Amino acid sequence: MQSKVHNEDIARIFEKMSRVLSLKGKNRFRILAYENAARSIRELDEDLAEIAAQQKLEEIAGIGKDLAEKIQEALRTGNIRACEREGGKIPDSLLMLFEIRGLGPKTISLLHKKFHVDSLDDLEHALASDALGHARGFGAKKIAALRESLEAWTASHQRMLLGLALPRAEELVARIRKLPLIERAELAGSLRRGRETIGDVDLLVVSGDSPTALEEISRLPEVSRVLAVGPTRATLLLDSIQVDVRAVASESFGAAMQYFTGSKKHNTHIRAIARQHGLKVNEYGVFRGTKRLGGAAEADVYRLVGMPLIPPELREDRGEIEAALKGKLPELVQLSDIRGELHAHSTYSDGHSSMLEMVECAAAMGYEYIALTDHSPSQRIAHGLDRVRLRKKIKEMEKLRKERANSRLHLLLGAEVDILPDGRLDYPDDVLAWLDVVIAAVHANFNQSRKQMTDRILRAIDCPYVNVIAHPTARLIGKREPVEFDFDRIVSAAKQAGVALEIDGSPWRLDLNDTLARSAAEAGGLLSIAADAHSTAQLAYLRFGVLQARRAWIAPASVVNTWSWETLHKWLTARRPQRLGRSMKAAG
Ligand code: DGT
Ligand code: CA
Ligand code: CA
C-alpha cells in the first residue's frame, strides 16, 4: 500500500518541477505556475487528500485542472510521472543549489557546465578554491555573498523549527501509543524542552517486547524511511525529521526521561550534585553503590538529589538548579492561563480565514477576547487596510458583535500597524482612535543603524494608542537576523508606558526569543503571548509562544493576555484619550 502522501511531498514535487523547467530555460509562465502551486500547497492547513475527496482541489489558489490531476496522481501513487520524466537526469543535488540565496538558473547552469558543480558540497569547494575568481560574473563581492548564503543555509538546515516538528512528532507518538505492544511512549530531548529549533526528535517507549515493538513502529505509515532498527533502538525519518526511538525498562523510565530530555549541561550539573551526595545518576536510575534508589518516575531523580522536579523548559543550566535547591523555582505561565488572543489576521488583510471563522474558533477555544489585527496600508502585499476598507471591517465587526451579543467572547477591533522608518505609525491618530487594540511592528527597513532603530521603536512606544510592540526583533529563524536596537532602553520605555512586548508564537518568528523575553520580564516589563494567526488553525501557534515564555521563566501575571477581560480592558484604555467602544461611533 502507498504510505500517506503529505502536502509537503507534493509541494516538493512541484517545486522541483519549477526548478527543472527554469534550468532548462523553459516557458516562464509554466515555471511560475509550479512555483505558485508549491507555495499555495505549503500554506494550506487542510490535507490535500481531504480536499481531493471533496473534489475541491481546483478551489486552491494557483491550482487548475491540470495541476489538480497531477495532485490526484501523487496522492494515489506517491509521484507524478510527467514530472519525473521532465526531471530526467537532473540530479536532486544540483537542484539543491536553488536553495542558496543569490543563485538563479543561469548561474547554476554556468556552475554546472563550466565548473562541474553538481551539489552544495561542490559549490562549497568551488567557492573555497579560486577557480571561480577568473570567470565572468564571479567578482570577489559575489563570491563572498555566496559563501555567506551557503553558510546561512547550512546552519538553518541542520536544525528544524519546533513548530513544524512538534505536531508531526505528536502524531507519531499518538499512533505509537495505540500499538498493543506499547505500554508508554513519550517525547524527550530538545522538543520536550521547547527549544525553538531541534536537531532530532527523541522518543522513549516501554514495551514487554521491545524488539518487536520497534519493528512495528518502523513500519508505521508516518515513517518515511528506516535508517536503523535494532532490539533497543530505532532511527527513523518522518520526511526530513530524524527520530531517535529508544526502548527502556519500565523501572528506568523516569531516569531515562530525565537523561534524554537533557539538556546535556543541565544533566552534567545534576550528576555533579548527585556525586556530592554520594549518588550516581544515569539513564537507568539513581544508585548508591550498586543499590538502586529509584528511577521509575522522573521526580525520583530530582527528589533524590534534593530538589523538586524542574519543568523541562527550564533545563538549560541557566540558574534553574540553584533555584530548585533554594525552593525558588518560578511559577510558569501555562497554556490554560491564556484568556485571549491579541494578534490575529483575517481575510481583510493576509489571513486565510474570515473574521467570522476566526471569531467562532476563538469562542470554541474558550477565549474571553480576540483582537483581529489586520495590517495597515504600507503592507501592500499583505493587503493592508486603508481608511475605506477599515470602515468596512468596522461595520462587519459591529454586525458580528450584535449577532453574538450573548457570547462571552469580546471582539476587539485591532490593527497591526507598521512602524515607519522614522518611528511614526502607518495610521494617523484619528484612525488609531477607532481601534481597540494597536499592535505596532517593524516590517521593512530592517537595516537601519542601531541608533535609528532604537529611536524608531521608542517613538512608536511614545504613541499613546500603542498597546503592544509585535515581534520586536523582526527576526525570521534561519532567514533574517534580528534587527539591532538598544534592548534595555526599549524594555524600560515600554515598562514606563505600560506597553507590552510580544512573544510571537509563529514557528518562524518566536520573537521575543527566550533569553530576551526573560530579561524583559526580569526588568518588570509586560509581555503579550500571541499566535500571529493567519488562519483558524494557526490560532494554535499560541502554544509555541507559551513554550518560549516558559523557557523565559515567565509567570502568568506579567502576561497581559492571561488577564481577565476587565483588567485587560482597563490596561488597553489606560493611555488613550478616548474610551473603548466610542471608536465605533466615530468611525460610522
Ligand atoms: P537537539 O536534538 O540537537 O535539538 O538537542 P537534544 O538536547 O535533543 O540532544 P540529543 O538529541 O543529542 O540528545 C537528547 C538528550 O540526551 C540530550 O539533551 C541529553 C542526553 N544526552 C545525549 N547524549 C548525551 C551525552 O553524551 N551525555 C549526556 N550527559 N547526555 C546526553
Ligand atoms: Ca534531540
Ligand atoms: Ca537524539
Tab-separated table of C-alpha atoms in Angstrom, residues 24-283:
chain	number	residue	atom	x	y	z
A	24	LYS	CA	16.098	24.065	-18.985
A	25	GLY	CA	15.135	27.639	-19.855
A	26	LYS	CA	11.503	26.703	-20.401
A	27	ASN	CA	8.449	28.950	-20.527
A	28	ARG	CA	8.371	31.473	-17.683
A	29	PHE	CA	4.643	31.036	-17.034
A	30	ARG	CA	4.905	27.302	-16.606
A	31	ILE	CA	7.771	27.789	-14.174
A	32	LEU	CA	5.743	30.316	-12.205
A	33	ALA	CA	2.674	28.079	-12.204
A	34	TYR	CA	4.573	25.273	-10.457
A	35	GLU	CA	6.281	27.667	-8.094
A	36	ASN	CA	2.955	29.225	-7.082
A	37	ALA	CA	1.288	25.840	-6.713
A	38	ALA	CA	4.052	24.682	-4.365
A	39	ARG	CA	3.715	27.833	-2.305
A	40	SER	CA	-0.040	27.692	-2.027
A	41	ILE	CA	0.059	23.995	-1.037
A	42	ARG	CA	2.503	24.849	1.731
A	43	GLU	CA	0.093	27.456	3.036
A	44	LEU	CA	-2.797	25.001	3.315
A	45	ASP	CA	-3.947	23.925	6.720
A	46	GLU	CA	-6.066	21.078	5.389
A	47	ASP	CA	-4.802	17.797	3.954
A	48	LEU	CA	-4.750	17.675	0.154
A	49	ALA	CA	-6.203	14.179	0.392
A	50	GLU	CA	-9.252	15.587	2.162
A	51	ILE	CA	-9.620	18.455	-0.269
A	52	ALA	CA	-9.376	15.978	-3.157
A	53	ALA	CA	-12.019	13.754	-1.595
A	54	GLN	CA	-14.366	16.751	-1.588
A	55	GLN	CA	-13.488	17.481	-5.243
A	56	LYS	CA	-12.237	20.902	-4.214
A	57	LEU	CA	-8.640	20.853	-5.447
A	58	GLU	CA	-9.355	23.459	-8.099
A	59	GLU	CA	-10.547	25.899	-5.444
A	60	ILE	CA	-6.968	26.202	-4.182
A	61	ALA	CA	-5.234	29.353	-5.410
A	62	GLY	CA	-2.988	28.533	-8.370
A	63	ILE	CA	-4.377	25.018	-8.942
A	64	GLY	CA	-6.156	24.470	-12.255
A	65	LYS	CA	-7.427	21.310	-13.921
A	66	ASP	CA	-4.009	20.079	-14.989
A	67	LEU	CA	-2.333	20.505	-11.599
A	68	ALA	CA	-5.390	19.079	-9.831
A	69	GLU	CA	-4.988	15.901	-11.881
A	70	LYS	CA	-1.305	15.769	-11.053
A	71	ILE	CA	-2.121	16.109	-7.350
A	72	GLN	CA	-4.603	13.229	-7.672
A	73	GLU	CA	-1.903	11.100	-9.240
A	74	ALA	CA	0.581	11.967	-6.499
A	75	LEU	CA	-1.978	11.127	-3.817
A	76	ARG	CA	-2.571	7.739	-5.441
A	77	THR	CA	0.953	6.731	-6.346
A	78	GLY	CA	3.318	8.976	-4.402
A	79	ASN	CA	4.733	10.576	-7.521
A	80	ILE	CA	3.867	12.315	-10.805
A	81	ARG	CA	5.098	10.621	-13.946
A	82	ALA	CA	5.187	13.735	-16.116
A	83	CYS	CA	7.345	15.495	-13.551
A	84	GLU	CA	9.686	12.537	-13.210
A	85	ARG	CA	10.099	12.423	-16.982
A	86	GLU	CA	10.849	16.146	-17.157
A	87	GLY	CA	13.325	15.890	-14.266
A	88	GLY	CA	15.018	13.001	-16.058
A	89	LYS	CA	18.732	13.001	-15.494
A	90	ILE	CA	18.993	16.178	-13.463
A	91	PRO	CA	20.307	15.147	-10.047
A	92	ASP	CA	18.464	16.378	-6.954
A	93	SER	CA	21.769	17.534	-5.538
A	94	LEU	CA	22.128	20.043	-8.391
A	95	LEU	CA	18.616	21.356	-7.769
A	96	MET	CA	19.571	21.957	-4.140
A	97	LEU	CA	21.617	24.914	-5.403
A	98	PHE	CA	18.342	26.800	-5.826
A	99	GLU	CA	18.151	26.913	-2.027
A	100	ILE	CA	21.105	29.267	-1.917
A	101	ARG	CA	20.162	32.926	-1.891
A	102	GLY	CA	21.792	34.673	-4.826
A	103	LEU	CA	21.852	31.648	-7.120
A	104	GLY	CA	19.423	31.594	-10.049
A	105	PRO	CA	19.036	29.200	-13.004
A	106	LYS	CA	21.592	30.987	-15.200
A	107	THR	CA	24.350	30.935	-12.593
A	108	ILE	CA	23.540	27.364	-11.632
A	109	SER	CA	23.763	26.288	-15.287
A	110	LEU	CA	27.084	28.051	-15.624
A	111	LEU	CA	28.438	26.498	-12.430
A	112	HIS	CA	27.302	23.102	-13.621
A	113	LYS	CA	28.654	23.300	-17.166
A	114	LYS	CA	31.886	25.176	-16.602
A	115	PHE	CA	32.892	24.129	-13.119
A	116	HIS	CA	31.176	20.766	-12.721
A	117	VAL	CA	29.308	21.950	-9.655
A	118	ASP	CA	26.575	19.374	-9.030
A	119	SER	CA	25.890	19.767	-5.324
A	120	LEU	CA	26.187	22.055	-2.321
A	121	ASP	CA	29.457	20.307	-1.452
A	122	ASP	CA	30.815	21.054	-4.919
A	123	LEU	CA	29.716	24.634	-4.512
A	124	GLU	CA	31.500	24.913	-1.205
A	125	HIS	CA	34.716	23.599	-2.771
A	126	ALA	CA	34.400	25.871	-5.770
A	127	LEU	CA	33.883	28.887	-3.502
A	128	ALA	CA	36.829	27.912	-1.324
A	129	SER	CA	39.258	27.452	-4.231
A	130	ASP	CA	39.955	30.380	-6.538
A	131	ALA	CA	38.634	28.508	-9.563
A	132	LEU	CA	35.688	30.873	-9.931
A	133	GLY	CA	37.719	34.008	-9.441
A	134	HIS	CA	38.586	34.383	-13.097
A	135	ALA	CA	35.161	33.687	-14.551
A	136	ARG	CA	32.844	36.460	-15.657
A	137	GLY	CA	30.108	37.310	-13.189
A	138	PHE	CA	32.047	35.971	-10.203
A	139	GLY	CA	33.644	39.028	-8.662
A	140	ALA	CA	35.071	38.939	-5.146
A	141	LYS	CA	31.884	40.500	-3.802
A	142	LYS	CA	29.629	37.933	-5.423
A	143	ILE	CA	31.783	35.089	-4.150
A	144	ALA	CA	31.733	36.490	-0.601
A	145	ALA	CA	27.946	36.878	-0.746
A	146	LEU	CA	27.531	33.300	-1.977
A	147	ARG	CA	29.746	31.991	0.803
A	148	GLU	CA	27.588	33.785	3.313
A	149	SER	CA	24.359	32.458	1.784
A	150	LEU	CA	25.706	28.934	1.831
A	151	GLU	CA	26.684	29.219	5.477
A	152	ALA	CA	23.276	30.593	6.422
A	153	TRP	CA	21.577	27.767	4.597
A	154	THR	CA	23.694	25.101	6.238
A	155	ALA	CA	23.153	26.497	9.715
A	156	SER	CA	19.392	26.681	9.388
A	157	HIS	CA	19.058	23.294	7.755
A	158	GLN	CA	20.910	21.329	10.305
A	159	ARG	CA	18.058	22.111	12.654
A	160	MET	CA	14.338	22.238	12.199
A	161	LEU	CA	11.655	24.517	13.523
A	162	LEU	CA	9.936	23.395	16.708
A	163	GLY	CA	6.556	24.477	15.389
A	164	LEU	CA	6.843	22.185	12.391
A	165	ALA	CA	8.423	19.215	14.161
A	166	LEU	CA	6.267	19.095	17.295
A	167	PRO	CA	2.886	18.394	15.649
A	168	ARG	CA	4.415	15.681	13.455
A	169	ALA	CA	6.167	14.098	16.434
A	170	GLU	CA	2.948	14.184	18.443
A	171	GLU	CA	1.064	12.497	15.618
A	172	LEU	CA	3.657	9.732	15.645
A	173	VAL	CA	3.509	9.332	19.427
A	174	ALA	CA	-0.288	9.127	19.356
A	175	ARG	CA	-0.023	6.392	16.731
A	176	ILE	CA	2.643	4.505	18.695
A	177	ARG	CA	0.538	4.587	21.856
A	178	LYS	CA	-2.176	2.688	20.036
A	179	LEU	CA	0.114	-0.266	19.321
A	180	PRO	CA	-0.873	-3.142	21.644
A	181	LEU	CA	2.761	-3.907	22.499
A	182	ILE	CA	3.411	-0.368	23.760
A	183	GLU	CA	2.948	0.465	27.440
A	184	ARG	CA	4.272	4.026	27.327
A	185	ALA	CA	5.585	6.451	24.754
A	186	GLU	CA	6.847	9.983	25.497
A	187	LEU	CA	8.795	12.714	23.722
A	188	ALA	CA	12.072	13.822	25.257
A	189	GLY	CA	15.075	15.876	24.055
A	190	SER	CA	15.057	19.487	22.919
A	191	LEU	CA	11.500	19.062	21.653
A	192	ARG	CA	10.261	18.485	25.193
A	193	ARG	CA	12.285	21.446	26.396
A	194	GLY	CA	10.552	23.564	23.769
A	195	ARG	CA	13.708	24.814	22.063
A	196	GLU	CA	12.958	26.993	19.062
A	197	THR	CA	14.753	24.600	16.730
A	198	ILE	CA	15.592	20.954	17.173
A	199	GLY	CA	18.271	18.666	15.775
A	200	ASP	CA	16.250	15.487	16.059
A	201	VAL	CA	13.245	14.071	17.872
A	202	ASP	CA	13.947	11.826	20.871
A	203	LEU	CA	11.260	9.366	21.809
A	204	LEU	CA	11.182	6.823	24.638
A	205	VAL	CA	8.960	3.755	24.704
A	206	VAL	CA	8.288	0.974	27.192
A	207	SER	CA	7.230	-2.442	25.950
A	208	GLY	CA	7.234	-6.029	27.211
A	209	ASP	CA	8.721	-6.996	23.838
A	210	SER	CA	10.952	-4.139	22.715
A	211	PRO	CA	12.447	-5.707	19.541
A	212	THR	CA	9.030	-6.467	18.050
A	213	ALA	CA	7.615	-3.135	19.206
A	214	LEU	CA	10.448	-1.259	17.472
A	215	GLU	CA	9.873	-3.292	14.296
A	216	GLU	CA	6.204	-2.351	14.389
A	217	ILE	CA	6.992	1.310	14.971
A	218	SER	CA	9.333	1.250	11.959
A	219	ARG	CA	6.508	0.001	9.786
A	220	LEU	CA	4.019	2.754	10.715
A	221	PRO	CA	2.769	4.720	7.691
A	222	GLU	CA	4.049	8.020	9.171
A	223	VAL	CA	7.602	6.717	8.867
A	224	SER	CA	9.099	7.616	5.500
A	225	ARG	CA	12.440	5.836	5.965
A	226	VAL	CA	14.074	3.498	8.448
A	227	LEU	CA	17.734	4.374	8.918
A	228	ALA	CA	18.388	1.674	11.510
A	229	VAL	CA	16.426	-0.655	13.729
A	230	GLY	CA	17.720	-2.914	16.487
A	231	PRO	CA	16.469	-4.566	19.690
A	232	THR	CA	16.520	-1.398	21.837
A	233	ARG	CA	16.752	1.461	19.396
A	234	ALA	CA	15.442	2.646	16.034
A	235	THR	CA	16.382	5.654	13.934
A	236	LEU	CA	13.633	6.778	11.610
A	237	LEU	CA	12.780	9.614	9.265
A	238	LEU	CA	9.471	11.460	9.106
A	239	ASP	CA	10.272	13.222	5.833
A	240	SER	CA	13.311	15.252	6.827
A	241	ILE	CA	12.732	14.923	10.583
A	242	GLN	CA	15.006	12.374	12.215
A	243	VAL	CA	13.539	10.424	15.110
A	244	ASP	CA	15.566	8.503	17.689
A	245	VAL	CA	13.389	5.890	19.358
A	246	ARG	CA	14.751	4.137	22.436
A	247	ALA	CA	13.094	1.286	24.293
A	248	VAL	CA	13.708	1.380	28.029
A	249	ALA	CA	12.687	-0.753	31.010
A	250	SER	CA	9.659	0.350	32.990
A	251	GLU	CA	11.623	0.724	36.244
A	252	SER	CA	14.091	3.043	34.451
A	253	PHE	CA	11.561	5.091	32.560
A	254	GLY	CA	11.797	8.202	34.765
A	255	ALA	CA	15.585	8.164	34.812
A	256	ALA	CA	15.660	7.728	31.040
A	257	MET	CA	13.199	10.604	30.553
A	258	GLN	CA	15.393	12.770	32.757
A	259	TYR	CA	18.536	11.748	30.890
A	260	PHE	CA	17.204	12.048	27.351
A	261	THR	CA	15.309	15.265	27.959
A	262	GLY	CA	18.625	16.955	28.644
A	263	SER	CA	19.987	19.409	28.179
A	264	LYS	CA	23.429	17.942	28.396
A	265	LYS	CA	24.598	20.880	30.502
A	266	HIS	CA	21.681	20.515	32.880
A	267	ASN	CA	22.356	16.795	33.271
A	268	THR	CA	26.049	17.289	33.872
A	269	HIS	CA	25.241	19.743	36.653
A	270	ILE	CA	22.661	17.365	38.193
A	271	ARG	CA	25.173	14.497	38.171
A	272	ALA	CA	27.770	16.690	39.900
A	273	ILE	CA	25.296	17.432	42.680
A	274	ALA	CA	24.426	13.734	42.912
A	275	ARG	CA	28.107	12.922	43.422
A	276	GLN	CA	28.227	15.349	46.348
A	277	HIS	CA	25.510	13.187	47.934
A	278	GLY	CA	27.462	10.031	47.126
A	279	LEU	CA	24.951	9.101	44.448
A	280	LYS	CA	25.237	8.085	40.838
A	281	VAL	CA	22.628	9.186	38.290
A	282	ASN	CA	22.409	7.697	34.827
A	283	GLU	CA	19.722	6.761	32.310
